[in-house]
PDB file of C-alpha atoms and ligand atoms in Angstrom:
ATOM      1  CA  UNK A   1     -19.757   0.630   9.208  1.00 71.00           C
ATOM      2  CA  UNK A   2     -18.007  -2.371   9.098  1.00 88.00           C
ATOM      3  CA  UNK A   3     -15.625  -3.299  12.400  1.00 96.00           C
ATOM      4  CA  UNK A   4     -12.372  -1.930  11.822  1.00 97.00           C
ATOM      5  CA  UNK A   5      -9.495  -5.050  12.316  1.00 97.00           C
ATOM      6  CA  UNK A   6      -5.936  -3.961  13.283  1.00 97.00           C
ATOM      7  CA  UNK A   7      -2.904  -5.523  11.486  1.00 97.00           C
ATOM      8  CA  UNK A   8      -0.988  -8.566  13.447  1.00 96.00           C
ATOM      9  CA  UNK A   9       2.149  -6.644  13.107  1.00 97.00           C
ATOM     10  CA  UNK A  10       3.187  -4.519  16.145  1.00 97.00           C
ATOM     11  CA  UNK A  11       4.580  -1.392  14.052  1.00 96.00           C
ATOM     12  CA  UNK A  12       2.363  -1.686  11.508  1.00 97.00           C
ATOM     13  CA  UNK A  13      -0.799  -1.510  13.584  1.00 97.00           C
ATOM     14  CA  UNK A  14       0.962   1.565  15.418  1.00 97.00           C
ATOM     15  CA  UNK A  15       2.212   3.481  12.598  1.00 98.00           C
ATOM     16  CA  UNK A  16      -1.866   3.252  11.725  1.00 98.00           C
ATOM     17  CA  UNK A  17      -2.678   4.222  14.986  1.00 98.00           C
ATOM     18  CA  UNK A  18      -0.571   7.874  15.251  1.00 98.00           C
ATOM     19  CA  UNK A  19      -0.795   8.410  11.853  1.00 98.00           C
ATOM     20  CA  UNK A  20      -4.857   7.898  11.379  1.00 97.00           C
ATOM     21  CA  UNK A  21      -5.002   9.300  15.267  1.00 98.00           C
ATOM     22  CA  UNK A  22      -3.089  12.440  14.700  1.00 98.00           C
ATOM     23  CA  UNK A  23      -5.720  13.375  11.559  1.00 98.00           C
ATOM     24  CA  UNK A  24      -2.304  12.525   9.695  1.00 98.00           C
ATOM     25  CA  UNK A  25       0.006  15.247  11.097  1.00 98.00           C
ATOM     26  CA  UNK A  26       2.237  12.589  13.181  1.00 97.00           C
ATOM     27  CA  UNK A  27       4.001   8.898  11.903  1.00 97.00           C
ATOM     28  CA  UNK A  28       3.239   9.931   8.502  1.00 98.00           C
ATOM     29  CA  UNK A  29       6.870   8.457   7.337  1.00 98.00           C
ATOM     30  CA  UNK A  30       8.808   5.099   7.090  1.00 97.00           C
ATOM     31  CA  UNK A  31      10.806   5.438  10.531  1.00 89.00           C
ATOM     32  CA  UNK A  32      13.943   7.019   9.948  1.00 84.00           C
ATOM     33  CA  UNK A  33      13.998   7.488   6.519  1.00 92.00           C
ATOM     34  CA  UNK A  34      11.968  10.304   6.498  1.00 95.00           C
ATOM     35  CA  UNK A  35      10.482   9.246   3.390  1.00 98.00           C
ATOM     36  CA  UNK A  36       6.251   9.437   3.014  1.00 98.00           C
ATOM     37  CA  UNK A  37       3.834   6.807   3.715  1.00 98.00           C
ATOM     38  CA  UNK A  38       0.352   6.733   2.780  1.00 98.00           C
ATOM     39  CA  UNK A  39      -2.750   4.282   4.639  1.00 98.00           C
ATOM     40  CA  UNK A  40      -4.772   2.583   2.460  1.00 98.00           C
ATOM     41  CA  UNK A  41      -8.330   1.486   3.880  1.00 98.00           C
ATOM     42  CA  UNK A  42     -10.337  -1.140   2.377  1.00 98.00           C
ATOM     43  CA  UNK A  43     -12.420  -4.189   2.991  1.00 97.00           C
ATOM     44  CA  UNK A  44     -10.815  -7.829   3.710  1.00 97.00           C
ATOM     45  CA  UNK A  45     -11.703 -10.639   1.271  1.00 97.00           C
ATOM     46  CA  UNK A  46     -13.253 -13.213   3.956  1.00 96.00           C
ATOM     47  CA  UNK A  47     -13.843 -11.056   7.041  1.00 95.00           C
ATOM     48  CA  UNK A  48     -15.581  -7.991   4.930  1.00 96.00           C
ATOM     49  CA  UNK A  49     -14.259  -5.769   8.318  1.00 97.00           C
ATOM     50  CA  UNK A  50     -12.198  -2.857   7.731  1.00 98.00           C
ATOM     51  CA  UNK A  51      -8.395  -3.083   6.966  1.00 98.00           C
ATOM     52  CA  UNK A  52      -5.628  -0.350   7.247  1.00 98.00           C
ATOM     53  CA  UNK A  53      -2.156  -1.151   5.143  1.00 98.00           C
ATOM     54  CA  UNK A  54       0.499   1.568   5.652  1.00 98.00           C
ATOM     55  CA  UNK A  55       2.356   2.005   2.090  1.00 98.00           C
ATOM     56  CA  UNK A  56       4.963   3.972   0.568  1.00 98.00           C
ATOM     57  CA  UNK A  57       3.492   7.269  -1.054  1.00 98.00           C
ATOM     58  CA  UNK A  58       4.560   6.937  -4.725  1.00 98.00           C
ATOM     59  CA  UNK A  59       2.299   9.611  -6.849  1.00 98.00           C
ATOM     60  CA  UNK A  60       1.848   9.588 -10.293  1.00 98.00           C
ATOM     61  CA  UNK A  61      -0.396  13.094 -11.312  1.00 98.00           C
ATOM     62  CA  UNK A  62      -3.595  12.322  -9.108  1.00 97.00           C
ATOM     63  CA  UNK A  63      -3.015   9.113  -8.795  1.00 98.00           C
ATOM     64  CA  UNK A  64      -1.019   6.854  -6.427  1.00 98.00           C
ATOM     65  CA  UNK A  65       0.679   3.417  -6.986  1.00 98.00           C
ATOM     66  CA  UNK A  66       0.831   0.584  -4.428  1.00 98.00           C
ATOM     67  CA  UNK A  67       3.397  -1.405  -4.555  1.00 98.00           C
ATOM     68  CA  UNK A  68       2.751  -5.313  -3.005  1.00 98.00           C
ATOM     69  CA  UNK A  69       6.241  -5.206  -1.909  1.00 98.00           C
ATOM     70  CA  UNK A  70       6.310  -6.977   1.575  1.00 97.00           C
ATOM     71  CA  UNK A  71      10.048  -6.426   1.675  1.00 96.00           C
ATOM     72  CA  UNK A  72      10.615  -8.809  -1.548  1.00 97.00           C
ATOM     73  CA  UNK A  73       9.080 -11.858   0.801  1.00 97.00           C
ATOM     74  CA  UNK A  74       7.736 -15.096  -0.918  1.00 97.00           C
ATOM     75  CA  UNK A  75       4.431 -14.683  -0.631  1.00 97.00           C
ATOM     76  CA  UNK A  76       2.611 -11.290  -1.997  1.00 98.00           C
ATOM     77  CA  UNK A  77       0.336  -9.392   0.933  1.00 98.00           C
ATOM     78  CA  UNK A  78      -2.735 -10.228   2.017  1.00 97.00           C
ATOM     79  CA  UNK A  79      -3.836  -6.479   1.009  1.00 98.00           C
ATOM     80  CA  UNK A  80      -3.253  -7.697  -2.896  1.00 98.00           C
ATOM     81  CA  UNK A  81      -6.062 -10.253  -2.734  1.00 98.00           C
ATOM     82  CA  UNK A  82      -8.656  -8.295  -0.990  1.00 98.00           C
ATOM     83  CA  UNK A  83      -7.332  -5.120  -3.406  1.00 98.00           C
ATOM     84  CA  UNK A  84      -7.903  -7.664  -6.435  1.00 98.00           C
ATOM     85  CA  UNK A  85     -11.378  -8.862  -4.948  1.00 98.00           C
ATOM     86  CA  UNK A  86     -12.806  -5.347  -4.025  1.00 98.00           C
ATOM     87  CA  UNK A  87     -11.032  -2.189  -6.005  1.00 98.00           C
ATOM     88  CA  UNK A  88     -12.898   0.330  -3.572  1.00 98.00           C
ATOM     89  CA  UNK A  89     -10.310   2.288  -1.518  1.00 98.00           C
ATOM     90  CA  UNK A  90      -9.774   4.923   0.683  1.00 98.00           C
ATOM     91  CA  UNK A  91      -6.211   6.655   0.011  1.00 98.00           C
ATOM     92  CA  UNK A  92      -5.044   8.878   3.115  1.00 98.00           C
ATOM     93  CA  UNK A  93      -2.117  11.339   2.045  1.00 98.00           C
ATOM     94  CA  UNK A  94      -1.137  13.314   5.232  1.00 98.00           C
ATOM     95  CA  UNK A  95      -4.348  15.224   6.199  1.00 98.00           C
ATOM     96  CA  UNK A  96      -6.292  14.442   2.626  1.00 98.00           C
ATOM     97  CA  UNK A  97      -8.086  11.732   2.455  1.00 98.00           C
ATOM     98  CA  UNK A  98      -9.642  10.414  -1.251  1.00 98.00           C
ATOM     99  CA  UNK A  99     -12.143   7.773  -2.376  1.00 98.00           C
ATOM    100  CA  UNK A 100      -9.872   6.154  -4.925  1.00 98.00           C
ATOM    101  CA  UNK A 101     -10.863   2.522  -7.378  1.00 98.00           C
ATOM    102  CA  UNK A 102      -7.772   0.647  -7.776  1.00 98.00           C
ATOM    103  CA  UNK A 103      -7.083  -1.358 -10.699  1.00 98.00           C
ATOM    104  CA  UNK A 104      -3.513  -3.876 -10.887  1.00 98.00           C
ATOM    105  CA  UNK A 105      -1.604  -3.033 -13.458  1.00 98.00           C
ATOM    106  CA  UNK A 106      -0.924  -6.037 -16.286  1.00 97.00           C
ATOM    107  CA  UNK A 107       0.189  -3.767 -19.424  1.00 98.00           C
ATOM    108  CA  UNK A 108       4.444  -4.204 -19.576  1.00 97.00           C
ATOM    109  CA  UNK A 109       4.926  -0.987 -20.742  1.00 98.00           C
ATOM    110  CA  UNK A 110       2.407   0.652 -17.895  1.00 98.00           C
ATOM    111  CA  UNK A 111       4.161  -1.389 -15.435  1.00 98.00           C
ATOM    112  CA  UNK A 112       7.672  -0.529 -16.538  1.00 98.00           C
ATOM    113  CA  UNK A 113       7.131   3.136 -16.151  1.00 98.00           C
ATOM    114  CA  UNK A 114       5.464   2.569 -12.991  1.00 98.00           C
ATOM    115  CA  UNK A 115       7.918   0.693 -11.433  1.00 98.00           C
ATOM    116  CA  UNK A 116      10.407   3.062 -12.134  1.00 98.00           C
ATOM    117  CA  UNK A 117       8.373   5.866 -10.353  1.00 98.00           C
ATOM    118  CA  UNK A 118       8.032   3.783  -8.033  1.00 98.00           C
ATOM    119  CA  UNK A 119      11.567   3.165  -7.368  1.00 98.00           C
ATOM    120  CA  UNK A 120      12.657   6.575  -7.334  1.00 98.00           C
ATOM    121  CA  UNK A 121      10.068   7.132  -4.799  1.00 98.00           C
ATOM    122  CA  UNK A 122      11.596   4.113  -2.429  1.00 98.00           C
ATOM    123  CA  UNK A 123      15.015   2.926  -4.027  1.00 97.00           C
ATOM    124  CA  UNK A 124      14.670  -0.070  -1.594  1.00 97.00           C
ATOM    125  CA  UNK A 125      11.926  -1.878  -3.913  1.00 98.00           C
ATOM    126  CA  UNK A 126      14.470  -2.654  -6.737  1.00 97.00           C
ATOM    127  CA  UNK A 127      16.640  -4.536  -4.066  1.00 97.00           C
ATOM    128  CA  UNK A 128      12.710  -6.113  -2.848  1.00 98.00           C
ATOM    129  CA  UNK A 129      12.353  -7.509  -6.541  1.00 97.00           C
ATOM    130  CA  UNK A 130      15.461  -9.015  -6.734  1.00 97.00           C
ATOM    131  CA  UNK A 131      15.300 -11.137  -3.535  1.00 97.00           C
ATOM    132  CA  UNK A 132      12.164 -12.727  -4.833  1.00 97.00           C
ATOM    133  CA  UNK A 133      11.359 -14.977  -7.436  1.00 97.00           C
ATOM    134  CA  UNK A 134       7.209 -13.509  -7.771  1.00 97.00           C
ATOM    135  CA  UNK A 135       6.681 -10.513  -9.859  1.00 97.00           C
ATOM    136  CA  UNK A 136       5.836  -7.873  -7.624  1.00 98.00           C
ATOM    137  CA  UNK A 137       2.177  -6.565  -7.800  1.00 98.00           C
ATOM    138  CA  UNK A 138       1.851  -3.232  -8.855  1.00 98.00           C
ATOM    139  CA  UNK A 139      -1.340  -1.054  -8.665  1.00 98.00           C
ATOM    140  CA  UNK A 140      -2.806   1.968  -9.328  1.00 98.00           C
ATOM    141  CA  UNK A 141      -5.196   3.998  -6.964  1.00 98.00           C
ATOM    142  CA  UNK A 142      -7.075   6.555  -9.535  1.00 98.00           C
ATOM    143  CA  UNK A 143     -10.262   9.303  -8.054  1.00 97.00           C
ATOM    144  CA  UNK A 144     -13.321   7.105  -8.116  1.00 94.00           C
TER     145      UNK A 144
HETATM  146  N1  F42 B 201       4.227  -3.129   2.462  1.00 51.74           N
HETATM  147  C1  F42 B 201       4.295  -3.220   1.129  1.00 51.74           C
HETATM  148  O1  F42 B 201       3.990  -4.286   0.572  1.00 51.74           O
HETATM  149  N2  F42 B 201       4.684  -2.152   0.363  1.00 51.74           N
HETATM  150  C2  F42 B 201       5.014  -0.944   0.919  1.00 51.74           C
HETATM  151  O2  F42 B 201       5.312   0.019   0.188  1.00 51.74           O
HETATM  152  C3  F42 B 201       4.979  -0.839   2.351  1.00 51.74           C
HETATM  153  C4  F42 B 201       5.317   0.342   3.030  1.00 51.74           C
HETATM  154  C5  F42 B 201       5.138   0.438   4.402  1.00 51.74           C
HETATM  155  C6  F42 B 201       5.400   1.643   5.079  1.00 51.74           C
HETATM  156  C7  F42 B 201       5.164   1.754   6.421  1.00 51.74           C
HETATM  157  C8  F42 B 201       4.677   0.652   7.123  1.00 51.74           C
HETATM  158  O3  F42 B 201       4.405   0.783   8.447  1.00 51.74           O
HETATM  159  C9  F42 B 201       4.431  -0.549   6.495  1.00 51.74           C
HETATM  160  C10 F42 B 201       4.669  -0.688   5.128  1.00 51.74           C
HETATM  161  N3  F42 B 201       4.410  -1.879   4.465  1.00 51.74           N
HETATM  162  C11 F42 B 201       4.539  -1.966   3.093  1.00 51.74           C
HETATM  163  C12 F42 B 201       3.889  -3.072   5.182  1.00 51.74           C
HETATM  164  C13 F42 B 201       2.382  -3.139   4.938  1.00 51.74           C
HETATM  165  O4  F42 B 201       1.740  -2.143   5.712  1.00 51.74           O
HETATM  166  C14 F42 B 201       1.786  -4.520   5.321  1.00 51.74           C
HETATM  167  O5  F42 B 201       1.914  -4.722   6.686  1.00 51.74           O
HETATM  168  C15 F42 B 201       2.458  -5.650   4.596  1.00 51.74           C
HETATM  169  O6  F42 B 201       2.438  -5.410   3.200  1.00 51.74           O
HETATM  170  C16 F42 B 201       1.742  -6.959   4.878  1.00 51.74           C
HETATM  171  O7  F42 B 201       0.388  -6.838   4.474  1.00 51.74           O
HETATM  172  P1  F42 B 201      -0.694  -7.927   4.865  1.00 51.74           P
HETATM  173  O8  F42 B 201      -1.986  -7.523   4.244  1.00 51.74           O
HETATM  174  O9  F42 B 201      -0.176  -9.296   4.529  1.00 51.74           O
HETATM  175  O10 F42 B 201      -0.792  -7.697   6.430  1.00 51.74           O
HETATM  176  C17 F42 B 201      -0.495  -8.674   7.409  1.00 51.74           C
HETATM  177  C18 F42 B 201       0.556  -8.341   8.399  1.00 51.74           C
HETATM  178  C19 F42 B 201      -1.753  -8.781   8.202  1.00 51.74           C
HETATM  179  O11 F42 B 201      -2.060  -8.035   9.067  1.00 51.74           O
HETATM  180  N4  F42 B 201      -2.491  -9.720   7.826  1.00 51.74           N
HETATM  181  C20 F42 B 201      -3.735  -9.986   8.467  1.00 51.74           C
HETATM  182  C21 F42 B 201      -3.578 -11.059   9.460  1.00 51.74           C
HETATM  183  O12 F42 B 201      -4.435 -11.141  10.315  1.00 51.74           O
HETATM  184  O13 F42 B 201      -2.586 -11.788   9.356  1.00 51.74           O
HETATM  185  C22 F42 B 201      -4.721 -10.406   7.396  1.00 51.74           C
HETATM  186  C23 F42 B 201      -5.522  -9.249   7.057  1.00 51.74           C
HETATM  187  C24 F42 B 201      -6.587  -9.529   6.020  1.00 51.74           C
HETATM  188  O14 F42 B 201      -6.715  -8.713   5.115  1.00 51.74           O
HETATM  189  N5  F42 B 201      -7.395 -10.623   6.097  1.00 51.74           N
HETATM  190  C25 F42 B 201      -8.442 -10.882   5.107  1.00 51.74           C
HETATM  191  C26 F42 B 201      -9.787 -10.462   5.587  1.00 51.74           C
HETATM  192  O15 F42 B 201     -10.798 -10.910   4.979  1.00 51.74           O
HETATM  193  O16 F42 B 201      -9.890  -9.641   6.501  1.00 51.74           O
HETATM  194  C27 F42 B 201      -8.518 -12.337   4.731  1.00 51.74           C
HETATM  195  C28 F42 B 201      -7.194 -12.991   4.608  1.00 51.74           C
HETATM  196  C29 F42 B 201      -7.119 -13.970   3.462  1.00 51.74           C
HETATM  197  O17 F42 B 201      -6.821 -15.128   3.760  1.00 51.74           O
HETATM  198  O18 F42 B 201      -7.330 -13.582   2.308  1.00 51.74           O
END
């Protein structure tokens, strides 16, 4: 098993840490919104070690989208790249956790309807999109 490598950011890494600690009974939302947050485990692109990304849960059937939001920042996540150079994921939902491929999604029309799952999930990412000039990456976690 590869070493596991905490995120940088303080509430990030913590909101990992009682959410992955509690067997995903406890920090399982965004802070005070109530609203349900998913972790998504998979390998970095350089290091190879283990990496743990905290994401809105937007569901679509079985599957799950992950949006490269970042709070409409500049620059797109770090997660996207190593998502775009390995597709192997783990997906934990609250106490299930899946094996899950991820592929981005490039079709308009996929994206469109997506996105606007997506949105209804977390109204915030519309107001994300519009602070940035980068397309927001969109992907889609399906059962391996
Ligand atoms: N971010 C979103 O983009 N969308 C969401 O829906 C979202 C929801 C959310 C809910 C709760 C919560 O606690 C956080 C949430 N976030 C959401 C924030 C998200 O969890 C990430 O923190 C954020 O998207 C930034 O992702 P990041 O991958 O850029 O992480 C940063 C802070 C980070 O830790 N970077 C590492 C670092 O050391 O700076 C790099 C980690 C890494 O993957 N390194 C690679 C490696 O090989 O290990 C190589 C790096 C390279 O150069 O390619």
């Amino acid at each position: 098993m590869a070493e596991y490598i905490p995120s940088t950011r303080d509430w990030v890494r913590e909101q990992v840490e009682l959410y992955e600690g509690s067997g995903g009974t406890d920090g399982t939302t965004l802070r005070d919104t109530g609203l349900p947050v998913i972790i998504v485990t998979n390998r970095g692109n350089q290091t190879g070690a283990v990496r743990k990304t905290p994401l809105m849960r937007v569901k679509d059937g079985n599957n799950y989208v992950l949006v490269g939001s970042q709070g409409g920042a500049p620059k797109n996540p770090v997660w996207v790249y190593n998502l775009r150079a390995d597709n192997d994921v783990e997906v934990r939902d609250e106490t299930n956790v899946y094996t899950m491929r991820v592929r981005e999604v490039q079709d308009d029309a996929e994206r469109t309807r997506l996105w606007d799952i997506a949105v209804e999930a977390f109204p915030p990412y519309a107001e994300y999109q519009n602070r940035t000039t980068r397309k927001i990456p969109v992907f889609v976690a399906e059962p391996a």
